[in-house]
Amino acid sequence: MPCTAGFTQNSHFMSRPLFVDVFPHAIEHNIRLLKAKRAQSHLIAVVKANAYGHGLSKVLSGLNAADSLGLLEIEGAALLRQLGWKKPILLLEGAFGHDDLAQAAHLSCDLVLHSDSQLDLLASQIVSFAGRYRPRLYLKVNTGMNRLGFAPEDVQSGIRKINALVSQYELPPPVLMTHFANADDDTETCKPVTTRVQHDMLMALKPNDWLSSLGNSAATLNHNHLAGDFVRPGIALYGSSPGPLTATEYGLRPALNFESEIIAVQSVKAGQWVGYGSRWCAPVDSRIGVVACGYADGYPRHAPDGTPVAVAGEITQLVGRISMDMLTVDISHIPAAGVGARVQLWGDIVSVDAVAKASGTIGYELLCATMSRHIR
Ligand SMILES: *Cc1c(COP(=O)(O)O)cnc(C)c1O
């Protein structure tokens, strides 16, 4: 297994058999792969939402290959500094207010400025930091996603204000930034807002002495020539694919195994039913493994019969509805699997993207929930 080789960060949080093993080496591999897609670019590894559910402290040793880290939460930035991260940290939504800005200055965080009020707050406060705070400023432009950012017609005035701060306080060269809406989609050329259109709009607004930041994971993998000087991959670092190809097709390695064990075995006759709502009826006599993981543990309740699950290293199928803290799998064809057999919900055998797809969601949502449910 590529991911279980080398150093792992193991978490067995409770007496119930639930295991989250994080592989910093896989993250390092994924960073190098993304950097190779866009040589010369500066890579900001996005670690918001507690490193997409992997745990900031557990992934940090794999992140050294990144040039900067990006997140939203000032508490996360404080933890990263405490853990010894000395390279830049970018607050991807900027400061949420006066106190947040003071914290950001204390932690030497770089800042996204997505609105005039954020820019004015910085302009009025920066003097109070007495030249000790020299953040790189990222002006965010709304190029069609209509979520955050300066409207194109307001960008030049934002640029003028930032240039004034840069020269007065000797700040590093600023960055014009935007976020893509459809870079993950192989039908994107039919979308009203394409990666090419967003890219060209940003580049037309960018002064020559400014840098650019555009690429999320999807753009860095699928449209690397449009990703800009500073790329901001998130999901791909963790070995889940933004699409349209699979993680394996991109060469990405999963950075986490989420596992449990079989705690009971049922022998059911053909025609008997399993679980709530009697959703699954055994077509033939079957052995059913009961696994100590349910939706309270972050497994998606919408997973249908047939969703892949690995038992004792072999892929089999989920049968019956997910309970709060249990799920049931068909182990008729895995005679060696009994009580105590290891079960992988997602990781290096069953991809999180396969479970997500079957359940009508995306790997992002499943990963973000994994660790948070297991920290006490
Ligand atoms: C979350 C985020 C990213 C990373 O996106 P992925 O799809 O996970 O690669 C990049 N930029 C910003 C501003 C983000 O908020």
XYZ file of C-alpha atoms and ligand atoms in Angstrom:
391
model
C 0.000 0.000 0.000
C 1.635 3.298 -0.960
C 0.067 5.173 1.914
C 0.643 2.933 4.842
C 4.390 2.907 4.184
C 6.326 5.374 6.293
C 5.311 7.483 9.199
C 1.642 7.594 10.101
C -0.312 9.552 12.636
C -2.650 7.129 14.320
C -5.741 8.105 16.179
C -7.739 5.631 18.141
C -9.916 7.929 20.143
C -12.192 5.681 22.074
C -12.725 2.163 23.262
C -15.168 1.654 20.414
C -13.186 0.359 17.449
C -12.961 3.482 15.268
C -9.633 4.465 13.748
C -8.430 7.482 11.798
C -4.888 7.038 10.460
C -3.397 10.078 8.727
C -0.457 9.801 6.301
C 1.633 12.979 6.093
C 3.823 11.309 3.445
C 0.838 11.088 1.115
C 0.258 14.826 1.541
C 3.893 15.500 0.724
C 3.574 13.333 -2.398
C 0.411 15.174 -3.454
C 2.051 18.582 -2.946
C 4.992 17.547 -5.131
C 2.612 16.269 -7.800
C 0.667 19.556 -7.796
C 3.878 21.596 -7.879
C 5.061 19.635 -10.892
C 1.830 20.601 -12.687
C 2.673 24.260 -12.275
C 6.432 24.752 -12.019
C 7.539 28.165 -10.686
C 4.275 28.717 -8.900
C 4.117 29.299 -5.181
C 1.908 26.656 -3.532
C -0.449 27.683 -0.762
C -1.667 24.451 0.843
C -5.269 25.007 1.941
C -5.812 23.611 5.439
C -9.166 25.148 6.386
C -11.723 23.067 8.294
C -8.959 21.476 10.377
C -7.059 20.364 7.269
C -10.228 19.022 5.618
C -10.908 16.898 8.669
C -7.419 15.383 8.905
C -6.273 17.412 11.923
C -3.797 20.309 11.538
C -1.273 18.838 13.928
C -1.436 15.424 12.238
C -0.755 16.682 8.721
C 1.797 19.389 9.459
C 4.903 17.267 8.854
C 3.632 16.549 5.336
C 3.062 20.219 4.582
C 6.695 21.343 4.641
C 6.825 21.003 0.869
C 4.272 23.836 0.617
C 5.314 27.486 0.424
C 2.423 28.806 2.515
C -0.674 27.554 4.295
C -4.152 28.986 3.774
C -7.149 28.791 6.093
C -10.029 30.828 7.449
C -9.849 30.325 11.188
C -7.541 32.481 13.309
C -7.458 29.719 15.950
C -6.006 27.406 13.316
C -3.377 30.008 12.427
C -2.457 30.324 16.102
C -2.105 26.550 16.382
C 0.109 26.413 13.286
C 2.445 29.076 14.731
C 2.489 27.254 18.065
C 3.436 24.044 16.234
C 6.368 25.879 14.663
C 5.127 26.810 11.163
C 7.302 29.796 10.160
C 6.415 30.252 6.495
C 3.461 32.456 5.452
C -0.122 31.802 6.531
C -2.878 33.314 4.397
C -6.291 34.076 5.869
C -8.471 33.153 2.895
C -11.449 35.284 3.927
C -9.335 38.014 5.503
C -9.960 39.393 8.969
C -13.520 39.096 10.269
C -13.211 42.271 12.342
C -10.993 44.423 14.494
C -9.962 41.727 17.007
C -9.370 39.187 14.270
C -7.085 41.667 12.506
C -5.116 42.302 15.702
C -4.667 38.525 16.063
C -3.700 38.219 12.400
C -1.036 40.887 12.903
C 0.235 39.185 16.036
C 0.540 35.907 14.090
C 2.004 37.610 10.970
C -0.744 36.319 8.695
C -1.143 37.430 5.104
C -4.587 38.757 4.260
C -7.218 38.397 1.593
C -9.184 41.625 1.212
C -12.543 40.825 -0.362
C -14.413 44.046 0.378
C -13.848 47.765 0.782
C -14.701 47.554 4.462
C -11.917 44.995 5.039
C -9.489 47.207 3.160
C -10.542 50.312 5.101
C -10.225 48.450 8.402
C -6.667 47.464 7.518
C -5.808 50.968 6.317
C -7.033 52.452 9.595
C -5.365 49.858 11.855
C -2.041 49.158 10.200
C -0.375 52.212 11.714
C -1.012 50.800 15.194
C 1.227 47.817 14.419
C 4.191 50.205 14.265
C 5.843 48.704 11.186
C 6.021 45.220 12.724
C 3.270 43.795 10.522
C 4.093 43.428 6.811
C 1.399 41.181 5.358
C 1.206 40.227 1.715
C -2.184 41.495 0.558
C -4.440 39.529 -1.777
C -7.187 41.561 -3.419
C -10.045 39.230 -4.231
C -12.001 39.865 -7.407
C -15.494 38.601 -8.173
C -15.061 37.272 -11.713
C -18.496 35.659 -11.929
C -18.926 33.305 -9.006
C -20.792 36.028 -7.077
C -19.698 34.918 -3.667
C -16.823 37.067 -2.365
C -14.725 39.762 -3.974
C -14.549 43.257 -5.431
C -16.757 43.870 -8.452
C -14.545 44.368 -11.536
C -15.478 48.058 -11.716
C -14.257 48.593 -8.127
C -10.943 46.803 -8.559
C -8.873 49.796 -9.732
C -9.752 51.828 -6.664
C -8.875 48.828 -4.464
C -5.557 48.488 -6.277
C -4.769 52.192 -5.704
C -5.486 51.913 -1.980
C -3.370 48.774 -1.669
C -0.484 50.307 -3.641
C -0.507 53.204 -1.191
C -0.259 50.791 1.766
C 2.440 48.768 0.039
C 4.685 51.774 -0.485
C 3.998 53.408 2.869
C 4.523 50.260 4.961
C 6.983 48.405 2.681
C 4.716 45.411 2.135
C 5.602 42.536 -0.233
C 4.261 42.627 -3.816
C 0.474 42.218 -3.684
C -1.600 39.550 -5.419
C -4.780 39.812 -7.475
C -6.883 36.762 -6.717
C -10.062 35.056 -7.823
C -11.805 31.715 -7.326
C -13.042 29.448 -10.125
C -16.622 28.226 -10.281
C -16.336 25.308 -12.728
C -12.723 24.118 -12.981
C -13.753 20.630 -11.828
C -16.302 20.081 -14.548
C -15.576 18.488 -17.917
C -18.718 20.101 -19.326
C -17.474 23.521 -18.285
C -17.176 24.901 -21.799
C -21.006 24.953 -21.849
C -21.198 26.867 -18.553
C -21.919 30.588 -18.451
C -18.793 31.164 -16.319
C -15.755 29.259 -17.581
C -12.262 28.995 -16.139
C -10.886 30.731 -19.256
C -13.313 33.672 -18.946
C -12.599 34.118 -15.229
C -8.840 33.903 -15.832
C -8.863 36.432 -18.671
C -11.016 38.832 -16.673
C -8.557 38.728 -13.769
C -5.485 39.119 -15.948
C -6.976 42.146 -17.720
C -7.343 43.872 -14.332
C -3.912 42.928 -12.963
C -1.146 45.574 -12.836
C 2.198 44.333 -14.200
C 3.949 44.524 -10.857
C 1.244 42.478 -9.101
C 1.131 38.693 -8.893
C -1.884 36.464 -9.587
C -3.584 33.672 -7.642
C -6.317 31.606 -9.269
C -5.931 27.845 -9.140
C -7.772 25.664 -6.660
C -7.122 21.893 -6.905
C -9.331 21.485 -9.956
C -7.727 24.294 -11.948
C -4.206 23.245 -10.956
C -4.922 19.693 -12.156
C -7.128 20.424 -15.179
C -6.152 23.919 -16.398
C -2.639 24.423 -15.056
C -1.835 27.174 -17.564
C -4.655 29.263 -16.041
C -3.725 28.700 -12.382
C -1.582 31.813 -11.827
C 1.536 32.572 -9.779
C 0.133 31.396 -6.437
C -1.926 28.194 -6.548
C -4.288 27.284 -3.701
C -5.043 23.555 -3.772
C -7.046 22.006 -0.958
C -8.868 18.746 -1.632
C -6.148 17.251 -3.854
C -3.591 17.516 -1.025
C -5.629 14.951 0.835
C -5.841 12.563 -2.098
C -9.475 13.159 -2.997
C -10.280 14.261 -6.518
C -12.096 17.485 -7.399
C -13.001 15.794 -10.717
C -13.508 15.015 -13.476
C -10.826 12.266 -13.285
C -10.399 9.959 -10.283
C -7.711 10.541 -7.659
C -5.831 7.470 -8.934
C -5.938 8.792 -12.485
C -4.368 12.052 -11.306
C -1.750 10.099 -9.292
C -3.003 11.437 -5.949
C -2.666 9.346 -2.791
C -5.262 9.276 -0.006
C -3.985 10.850 3.206
C -6.329 9.159 5.632
C -7.771 5.726 6.413
C -11.081 5.749 8.252
C -11.627 2.275 9.682
C -13.650 0.256 12.149
C -14.266 -3.398 12.986
C -16.987 -5.995 12.749
C -18.617 -6.334 16.167
C -21.242 -8.999 15.333
C -22.096 -11.398 12.536
C -25.630 -12.413 11.482
C -26.518 -15.369 9.298
C -29.670 -14.475 7.398
C -31.781 -16.731 5.194
C -32.830 -15.794 1.699
C -35.879 -13.508 2.004
C -34.921 -12.054 5.414
C -34.449 -8.299 5.859
C -31.649 -6.250 7.395
C -31.854 -2.966 9.307
C -34.193 0.039 9.632
C -36.960 0.285 7.108
C -36.125 -3.260 5.986
C -34.413 -1.733 2.977
C -32.313 -4.758 2.047
C -33.693 -8.260 1.552
C -31.201 -11.129 1.287
C -31.504 -12.661 -2.216
C -29.712 -15.806 -0.989
C -28.558 -17.090 2.412
C -25.985 -14.500 3.529
C -23.484 -13.612 6.251
C -23.850 -10.038 7.415
C -21.148 -8.164 9.326
C -22.249 -5.448 11.751
C -19.678 -2.618 11.773
C -19.144 -0.144 14.639
C -19.562 3.002 12.561
C -22.677 4.967 11.688
C -23.858 8.397 10.687
C -22.948 9.868 14.100
C -19.370 8.965 13.182
C -19.463 10.794 9.855
C -20.553 7.961 7.558
C -23.193 9.320 5.130
C -26.692 8.113 6.023
C -27.714 8.325 2.379
C -25.268 5.598 1.317
C -27.277 3.090 -0.736
C -27.015 -0.703 -0.818
C -23.959 -1.585 -2.890
C -21.736 1.258 -1.612
C -18.184 -0.158 -1.453
C -16.739 -1.115 1.945
C -13.529 -3.122 2.491
C -13.539 -5.976 4.997
C -10.235 -7.666 5.802
C -8.766 -5.926 2.755
C -11.465 -7.136 0.324
C -14.047 -4.895 -1.242
C -17.645 -5.821 -0.516
C -20.955 -3.987 -0.300
C -22.999 -2.101 2.179
C -26.433 -3.677 2.719
C -29.290 -1.990 4.592
C -29.693 1.496 5.987
C -26.978 3.204 8.013
C -27.817 3.423 11.733
C -26.548 6.125 14.076
C -23.559 4.045 15.154
C -23.626 0.887 13.069
C -23.727 -0.203 9.478
C -24.098 -3.629 7.882
C -22.070 -5.266 5.117
C -22.329 -8.468 3.116
C -19.450 -10.771 4.083
C -20.844 -13.941 2.485
C -17.847 -14.085 0.162
C -15.230 -13.328 2.815
C -15.337 -16.422 5.049
C -12.235 -15.319 6.970
C -14.039 -12.162 8.162
C -15.632 -12.504 11.593
C -15.939 -10.446 14.746
C -12.853 -8.239 15.017
C -12.191 -8.096 11.262
C -10.870 -4.713 10.154
C -13.271 -2.656 8.031
C -12.230 0.287 5.876
C -14.949 2.880 5.335
C -12.654 4.993 3.166
C -8.948 5.344 2.555
C -6.362 3.550 0.440
C -8.624 0.608 -0.506
C -12.036 2.264 -0.833
C -11.765 5.802 -2.171
C -13.678 8.450 -0.282
C -14.842 9.725 -3.659
C -16.529 6.381 -4.447
C -18.443 6.460 -1.156
C -19.322 10.125 -1.722
C -20.514 9.549 -5.255
C -22.723 6.636 -4.229
C -24.183 8.809 -1.469
C -24.877 11.861 -3.610
C -22.192 14.064 -2.093
C -18.505 14.924 -2.557
C -15.326 13.707 -0.885
C -14.898 17.156 0.697
C -18.006 16.747 2.846
C -17.112 13.260 4.080
C -13.495 14.158 4.859
C -14.367 17.367 6.691
C -16.622 15.396 9.021
C -14.206 12.553 9.695
C -11.905 13.911 12.372
C -14.265 16.394 13.989
C -16.529 13.561 15.058
C -13.651 11.730 16.703
C -12.001 14.458 18.715
C -13.220 14.592 22.285
C -11.167 26.129 -0.087
C -10.460 27.083 -0.958
C -9.529 26.634 -1.890
C -9.237 25.159 -2.117
O -10.212 24.573 -2.929
P -10.118 23.021 -3.338
O -11.274 22.826 -4.255
O -10.263 22.226 -2.089
O -8.803 22.840 -3.983
C -8.859 27.569 -2.644
N -9.099 28.888 -2.494
C -9.993 29.361 -1.601
C -10.215 30.820 -1.494
C -10.702 28.475 -0.808
O -11.579 28.947 0.072
